[in-house]
Coordinates of C-alpha atoms in Angstrom, one line a residue:
X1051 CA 139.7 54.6 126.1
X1052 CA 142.2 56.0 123.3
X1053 CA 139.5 55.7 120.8
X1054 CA 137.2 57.5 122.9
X1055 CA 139.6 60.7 124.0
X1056 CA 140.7 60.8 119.9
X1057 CA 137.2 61.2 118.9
X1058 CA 136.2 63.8 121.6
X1059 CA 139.1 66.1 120.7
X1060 CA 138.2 65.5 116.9
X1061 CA 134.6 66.7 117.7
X1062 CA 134.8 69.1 120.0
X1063 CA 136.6 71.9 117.2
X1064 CA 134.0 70.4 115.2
X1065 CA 131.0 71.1 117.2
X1066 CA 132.4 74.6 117.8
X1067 CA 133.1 75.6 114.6
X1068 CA 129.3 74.6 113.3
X1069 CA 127.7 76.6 116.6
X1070 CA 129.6 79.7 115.6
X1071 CA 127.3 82.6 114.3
X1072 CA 127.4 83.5 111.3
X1073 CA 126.8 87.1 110.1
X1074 CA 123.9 88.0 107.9
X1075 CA 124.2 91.0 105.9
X1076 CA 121.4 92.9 104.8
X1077 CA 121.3 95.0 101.4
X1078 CA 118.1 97.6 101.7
X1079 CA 118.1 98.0 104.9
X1080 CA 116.5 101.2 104.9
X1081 CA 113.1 100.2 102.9
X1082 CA 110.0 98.8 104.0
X1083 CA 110.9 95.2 104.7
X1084 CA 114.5 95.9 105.5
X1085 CA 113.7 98.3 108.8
X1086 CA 111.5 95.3 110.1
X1087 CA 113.5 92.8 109.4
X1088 CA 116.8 94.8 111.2
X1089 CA 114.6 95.0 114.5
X1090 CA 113.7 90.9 113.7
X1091 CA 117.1 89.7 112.8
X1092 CA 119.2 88.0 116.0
X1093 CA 121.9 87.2 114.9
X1094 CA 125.4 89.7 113.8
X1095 CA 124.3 92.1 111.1
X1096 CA 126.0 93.7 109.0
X1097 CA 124.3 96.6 106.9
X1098 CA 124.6 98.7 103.1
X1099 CA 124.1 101.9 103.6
X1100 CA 123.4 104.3 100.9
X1101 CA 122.2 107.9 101.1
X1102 CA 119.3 107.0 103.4
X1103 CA 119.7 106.7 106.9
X1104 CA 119.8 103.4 108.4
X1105 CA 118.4 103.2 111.8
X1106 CA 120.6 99.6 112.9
X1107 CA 120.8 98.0 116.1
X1108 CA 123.5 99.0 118.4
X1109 CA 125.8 96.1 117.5
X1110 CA 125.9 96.3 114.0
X1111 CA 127.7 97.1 111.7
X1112 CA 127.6 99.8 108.6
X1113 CA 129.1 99.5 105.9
X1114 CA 129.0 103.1 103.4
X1115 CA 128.3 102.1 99.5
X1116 CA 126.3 100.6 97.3
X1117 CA 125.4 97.8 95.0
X1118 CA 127.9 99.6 92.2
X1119 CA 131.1 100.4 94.4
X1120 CA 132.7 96.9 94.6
X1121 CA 135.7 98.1 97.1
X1122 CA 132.4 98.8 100.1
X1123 CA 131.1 94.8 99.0
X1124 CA 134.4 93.3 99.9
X1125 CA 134.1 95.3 103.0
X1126 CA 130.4 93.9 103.9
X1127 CA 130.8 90.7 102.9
X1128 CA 132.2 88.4 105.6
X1129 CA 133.1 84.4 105.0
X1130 CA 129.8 82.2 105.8
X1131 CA 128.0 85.0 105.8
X1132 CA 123.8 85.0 104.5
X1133 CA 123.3 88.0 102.3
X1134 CA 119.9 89.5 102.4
X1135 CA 119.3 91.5 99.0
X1136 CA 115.7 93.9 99.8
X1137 CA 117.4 96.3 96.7
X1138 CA 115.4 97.2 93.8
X1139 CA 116.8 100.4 91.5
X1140 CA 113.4 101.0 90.6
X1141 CA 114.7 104.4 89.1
X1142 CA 117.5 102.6 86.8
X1143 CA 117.7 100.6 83.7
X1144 CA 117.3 96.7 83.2
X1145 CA 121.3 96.9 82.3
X1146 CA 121.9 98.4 85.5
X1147 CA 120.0 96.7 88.1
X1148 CA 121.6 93.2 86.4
X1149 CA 124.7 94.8 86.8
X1150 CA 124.2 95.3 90.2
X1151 CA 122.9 91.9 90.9
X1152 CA 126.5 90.2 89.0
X1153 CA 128.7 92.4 91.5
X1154 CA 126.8 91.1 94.1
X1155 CA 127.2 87.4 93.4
X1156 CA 131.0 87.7 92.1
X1157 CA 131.7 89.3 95.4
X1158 CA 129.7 87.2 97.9
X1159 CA 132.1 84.1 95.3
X1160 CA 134.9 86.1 96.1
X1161 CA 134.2 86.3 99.7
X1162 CA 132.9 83.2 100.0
X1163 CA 129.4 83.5 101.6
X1164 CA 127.2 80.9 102.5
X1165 CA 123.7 82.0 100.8
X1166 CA 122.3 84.4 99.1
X1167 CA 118.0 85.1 100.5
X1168 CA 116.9 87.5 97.4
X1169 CA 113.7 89.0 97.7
X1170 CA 111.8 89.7 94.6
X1171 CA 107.6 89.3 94.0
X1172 CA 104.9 87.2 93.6
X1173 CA 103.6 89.4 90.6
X1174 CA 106.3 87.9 88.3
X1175 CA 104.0 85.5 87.4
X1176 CA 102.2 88.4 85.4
X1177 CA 99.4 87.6 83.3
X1178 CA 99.0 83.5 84.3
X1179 CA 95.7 82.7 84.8
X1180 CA 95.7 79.4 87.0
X1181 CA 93.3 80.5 89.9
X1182 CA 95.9 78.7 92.2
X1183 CA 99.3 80.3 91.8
X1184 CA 102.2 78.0 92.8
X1185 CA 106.3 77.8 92.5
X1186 CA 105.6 75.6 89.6
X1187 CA 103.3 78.2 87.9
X1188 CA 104.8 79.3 84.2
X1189 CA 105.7 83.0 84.4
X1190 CA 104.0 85.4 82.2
X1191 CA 105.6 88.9 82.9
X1192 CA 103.3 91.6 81.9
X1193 CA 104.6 95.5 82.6
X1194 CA 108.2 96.4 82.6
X1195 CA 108.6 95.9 86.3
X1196 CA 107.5 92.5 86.7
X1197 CA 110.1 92.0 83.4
X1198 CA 113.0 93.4 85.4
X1199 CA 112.3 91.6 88.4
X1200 CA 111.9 87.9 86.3
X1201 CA 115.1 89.0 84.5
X1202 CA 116.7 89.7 88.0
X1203 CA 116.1 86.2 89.1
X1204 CA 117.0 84.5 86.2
X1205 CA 120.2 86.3 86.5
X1206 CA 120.8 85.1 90.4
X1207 CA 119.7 81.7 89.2
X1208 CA 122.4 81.1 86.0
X1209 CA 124.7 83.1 88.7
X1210 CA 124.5 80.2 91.2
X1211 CA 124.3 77.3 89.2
X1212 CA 127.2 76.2 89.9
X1213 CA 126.6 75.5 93.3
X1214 CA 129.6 77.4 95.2
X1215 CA 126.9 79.7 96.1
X1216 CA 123.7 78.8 97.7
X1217 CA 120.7 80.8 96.6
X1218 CA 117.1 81.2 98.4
X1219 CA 114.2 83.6 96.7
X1220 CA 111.5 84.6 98.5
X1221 CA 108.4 85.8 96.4
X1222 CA 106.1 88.2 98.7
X1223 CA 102.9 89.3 97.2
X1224 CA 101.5 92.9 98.4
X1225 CA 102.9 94.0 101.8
X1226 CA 100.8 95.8 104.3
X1227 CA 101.6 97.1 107.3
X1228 CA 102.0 101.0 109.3
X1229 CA 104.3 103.0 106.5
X1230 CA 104.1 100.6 104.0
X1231 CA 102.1 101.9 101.1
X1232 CA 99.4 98.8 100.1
X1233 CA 95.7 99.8 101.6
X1234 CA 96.4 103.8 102.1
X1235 CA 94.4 104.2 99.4
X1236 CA 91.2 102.2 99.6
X1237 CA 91.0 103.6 103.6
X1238 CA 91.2 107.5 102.3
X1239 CA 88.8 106.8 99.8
X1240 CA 86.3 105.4 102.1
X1241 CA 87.2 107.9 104.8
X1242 CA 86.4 111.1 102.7
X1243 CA 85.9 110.0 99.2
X1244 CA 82.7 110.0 97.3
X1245 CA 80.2 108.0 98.6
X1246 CA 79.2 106.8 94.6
X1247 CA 82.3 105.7 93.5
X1248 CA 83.0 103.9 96.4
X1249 CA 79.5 102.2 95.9
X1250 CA 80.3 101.3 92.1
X1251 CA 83.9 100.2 93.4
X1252 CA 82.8 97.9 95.5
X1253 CA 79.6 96.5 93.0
X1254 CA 82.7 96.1 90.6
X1255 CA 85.6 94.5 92.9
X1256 CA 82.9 92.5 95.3
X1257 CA 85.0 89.3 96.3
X1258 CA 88.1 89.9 94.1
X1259 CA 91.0 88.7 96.2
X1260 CA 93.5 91.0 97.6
X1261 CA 96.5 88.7 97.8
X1262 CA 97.7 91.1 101.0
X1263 CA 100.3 90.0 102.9
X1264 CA 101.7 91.4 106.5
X1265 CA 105.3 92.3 106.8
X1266 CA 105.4 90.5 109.6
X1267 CA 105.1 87.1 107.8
X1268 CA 107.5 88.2 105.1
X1269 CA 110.0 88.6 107.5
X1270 CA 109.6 85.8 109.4
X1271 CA 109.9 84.2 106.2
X1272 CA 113.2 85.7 105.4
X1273 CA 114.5 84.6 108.9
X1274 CA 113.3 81.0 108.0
X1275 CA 115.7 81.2 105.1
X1276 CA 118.1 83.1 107.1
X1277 CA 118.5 80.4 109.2
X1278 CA 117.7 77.3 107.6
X1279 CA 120.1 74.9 107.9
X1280 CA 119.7 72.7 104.5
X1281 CA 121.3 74.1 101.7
X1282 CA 119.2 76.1 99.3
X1283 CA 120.0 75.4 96.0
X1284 CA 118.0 78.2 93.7
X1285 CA 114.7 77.5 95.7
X1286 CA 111.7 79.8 95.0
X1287 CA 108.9 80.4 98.4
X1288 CA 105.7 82.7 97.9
X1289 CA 104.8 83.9 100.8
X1290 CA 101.0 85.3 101.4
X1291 CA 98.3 85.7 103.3
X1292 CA 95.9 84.4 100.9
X1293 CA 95.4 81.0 103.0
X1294 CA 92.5 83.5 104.7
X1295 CA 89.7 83.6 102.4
X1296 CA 88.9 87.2 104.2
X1297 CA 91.7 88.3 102.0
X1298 CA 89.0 90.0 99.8
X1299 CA 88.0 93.8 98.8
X1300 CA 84.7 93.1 100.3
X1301 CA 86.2 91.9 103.6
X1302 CA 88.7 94.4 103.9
X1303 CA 86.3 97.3 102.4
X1304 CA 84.0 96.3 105.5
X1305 CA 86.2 96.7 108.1
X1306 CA 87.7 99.8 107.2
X1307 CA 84.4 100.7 107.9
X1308 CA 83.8 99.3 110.6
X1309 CA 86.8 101.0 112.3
X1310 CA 85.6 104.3 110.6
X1311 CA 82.3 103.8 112.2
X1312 CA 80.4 104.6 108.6
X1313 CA 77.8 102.2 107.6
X1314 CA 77.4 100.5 105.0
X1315 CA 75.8 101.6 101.7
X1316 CA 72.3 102.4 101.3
X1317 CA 71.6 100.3 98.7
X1318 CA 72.1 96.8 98.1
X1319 CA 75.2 96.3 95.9
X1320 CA 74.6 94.8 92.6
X1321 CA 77.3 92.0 92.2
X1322 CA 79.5 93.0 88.7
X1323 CA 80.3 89.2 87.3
X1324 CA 84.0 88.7 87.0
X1325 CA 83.8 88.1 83.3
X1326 CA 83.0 92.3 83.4
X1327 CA 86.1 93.0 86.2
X1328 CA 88.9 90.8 84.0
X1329 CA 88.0 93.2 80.6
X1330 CA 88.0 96.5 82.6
X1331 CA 91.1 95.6 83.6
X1332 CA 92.8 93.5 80.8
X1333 CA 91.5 97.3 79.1
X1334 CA 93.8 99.1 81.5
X1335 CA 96.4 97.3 80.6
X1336 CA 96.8 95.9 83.8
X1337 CA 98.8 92.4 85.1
X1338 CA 96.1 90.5 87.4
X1339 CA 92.9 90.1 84.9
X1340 CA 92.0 87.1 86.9
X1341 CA 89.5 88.1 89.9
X1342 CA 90.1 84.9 91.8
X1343 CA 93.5 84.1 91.9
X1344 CA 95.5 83.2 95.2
X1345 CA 98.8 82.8 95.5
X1346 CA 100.3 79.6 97.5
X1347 CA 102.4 79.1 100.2
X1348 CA 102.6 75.5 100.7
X1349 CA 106.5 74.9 99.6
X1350 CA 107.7 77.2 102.3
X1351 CA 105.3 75.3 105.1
X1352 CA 107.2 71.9 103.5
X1353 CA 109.9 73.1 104.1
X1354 CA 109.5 73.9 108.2
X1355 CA 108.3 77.5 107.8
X1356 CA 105.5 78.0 110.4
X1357 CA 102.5 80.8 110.1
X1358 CA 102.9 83.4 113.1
X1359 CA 100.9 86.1 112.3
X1360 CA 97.4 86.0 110.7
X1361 CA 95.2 87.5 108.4
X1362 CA 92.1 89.2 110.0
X1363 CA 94.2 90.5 113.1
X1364 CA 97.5 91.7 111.0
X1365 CA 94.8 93.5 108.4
X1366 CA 92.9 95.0 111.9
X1367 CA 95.5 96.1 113.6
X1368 CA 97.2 97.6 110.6
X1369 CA 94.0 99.4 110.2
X1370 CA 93.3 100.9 113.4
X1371 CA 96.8 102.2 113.5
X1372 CA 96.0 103.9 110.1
X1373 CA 93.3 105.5 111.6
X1374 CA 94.7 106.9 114.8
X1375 CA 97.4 108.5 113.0
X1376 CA 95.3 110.0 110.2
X1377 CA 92.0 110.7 111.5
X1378 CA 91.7 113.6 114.3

């Protein structure tokens, strides 16, 4: 009976202390993938603000500053807390933006946070030609930006080795959804640009996949890491939609429209072989020079991570909102 009472009163502070919420504070909460994932995120948040307005839920917390004034990152970061880094300084230098990234991790040492979730990009793997892009894949960086954001996660990695520090990055690939950026173009062309180019566009892109990915699922990714309860020990997810095999110009091209109610071309489309498409754009000095490639996201399913939201009816529904709010 002794034994018993002992090791109730020894787990009871236990069990309390391991059900307490922790606070998750979120670093770019005013981009793309930051506003969703405020409105996604349950648990106490606490949120960077810059010069942009942050619209935040009524129970969190604010925090003035920026990746550069240490004194507002002591003030953010909380004990056990996950730290959610969405910040790119797309505007600044490789120095700086690695500068940023060391006062993040010395502070969330310093303040002794639980995990870092980083979100960086799928493109990093640059000019890699495996048809089948995985974790494991070798990283070929290609333009400047893809170099910043490799050098940005090698940084967080040889940052954290040490363990005291756990460490998650998610890799999305192109995020669509209603103010994002990704698709804008390809529906305006097809809603009012020239019916030629648009025909030799779509001889010369035909099948080449997309590698589109809804916000949604990059969000619910970043909750999955969020909340897992395993340590994370430098771990790399992609996260895509390219599971769907409708995750092609030709699919997408044909439902825009569909939803513009336009037909399709005249003509029958002559198919441009992808040995043409990889030197017209290996020419423009583009990344992607391989038409088929996909990018994985089998690790995150390993690791729990369950598919909510799915192709076809995230890329529809994007769509049709596009065209409401565009079209009169």
């Amino acid at each position: 009976m002794i034994w018993r009472i002992l090791k109730i009163c020894w787990s009871t502070p236990m069990m309390a202390a391991s059900s307490m919420h922790q606070d998750v504070v979120i670093i770019g909460a005013s981009g793309f993938i930051g506003r969703h994932l405020v409105n996604k995120c349950h648990q106490a948040l606490r949120i960077l603000a810059h010069k942009s307005t942050v619209t935040a839920r009524d129970q969190a917390i604010v925090i003035q500053g920026d990746l550069f004034d240490v004194p507002s990152l002591q003030k953010l970061i909380t004990p056990g807390s996950t730290v959610v880094n969405l910040v790119y300084l797309s505007q600044s230098s490789l120095e700086d933006n690695l500068r940023a990234i060391a006062n993040l991790v010395q502070i969330c040492k310093a303040q002794r946070a639980k995990r870092i979730v980083h979100c960086s990009t799928a493109v990093i793997c640059g000019r890699a030609m495996e048809d089948i892009i995985t974790e494991e894949t070798v990283d070929q960086p290609f333009d400047n930006y893809e170099k910043v954001k490799c050098a940005i996660e090698n940084a967080l990695l040889e940052q954290t080795k040490d363990q005291a520090l756990e460490l998650a990055i998610l890799r999305p690939t192109c995020v669509f959804w209603p103010h994002g950026k990704n698709l804008v173009m390809l529906f305006n062309d097809l809603s009012c640009g020239a019916n030629c180019k648009n025909y030799l566009k779509s001889c010369l892109y035909n099948n080449r996949t997309m590698n589109l990915v809804s916000v949604n699922n990059v969000v619910s990714a970043l909750v999955f890491l969020i909340e897992h309860k395993m340590p994370l020990r430098g771990e790399r997810f992609i996260i895509s939609d390219d599971e769907s095999l409708e995750n092609n110009f030709r699919f997408v091209e044909k439902t825009i429209l569909e939803i513009l109610k336009r037909p399709d071309y005249l003509y029958p489309r002559t198919r441009c072989p992808e040995s043409i498409l990889s030197l017209i754009v290996r020419a423009a000095k583009k990344s992607n020079i391989n038409p088929r490639r996909r990018f994985m996201t089998s690790k995150l399913e390993k690791f729990g991570w369950k598919r909510e939201f799915f192709f076809q009816s995230e890329l529809r529904q994007f769509l049709e909102w596009y065209a409401r709010e565009n079209i009169s």
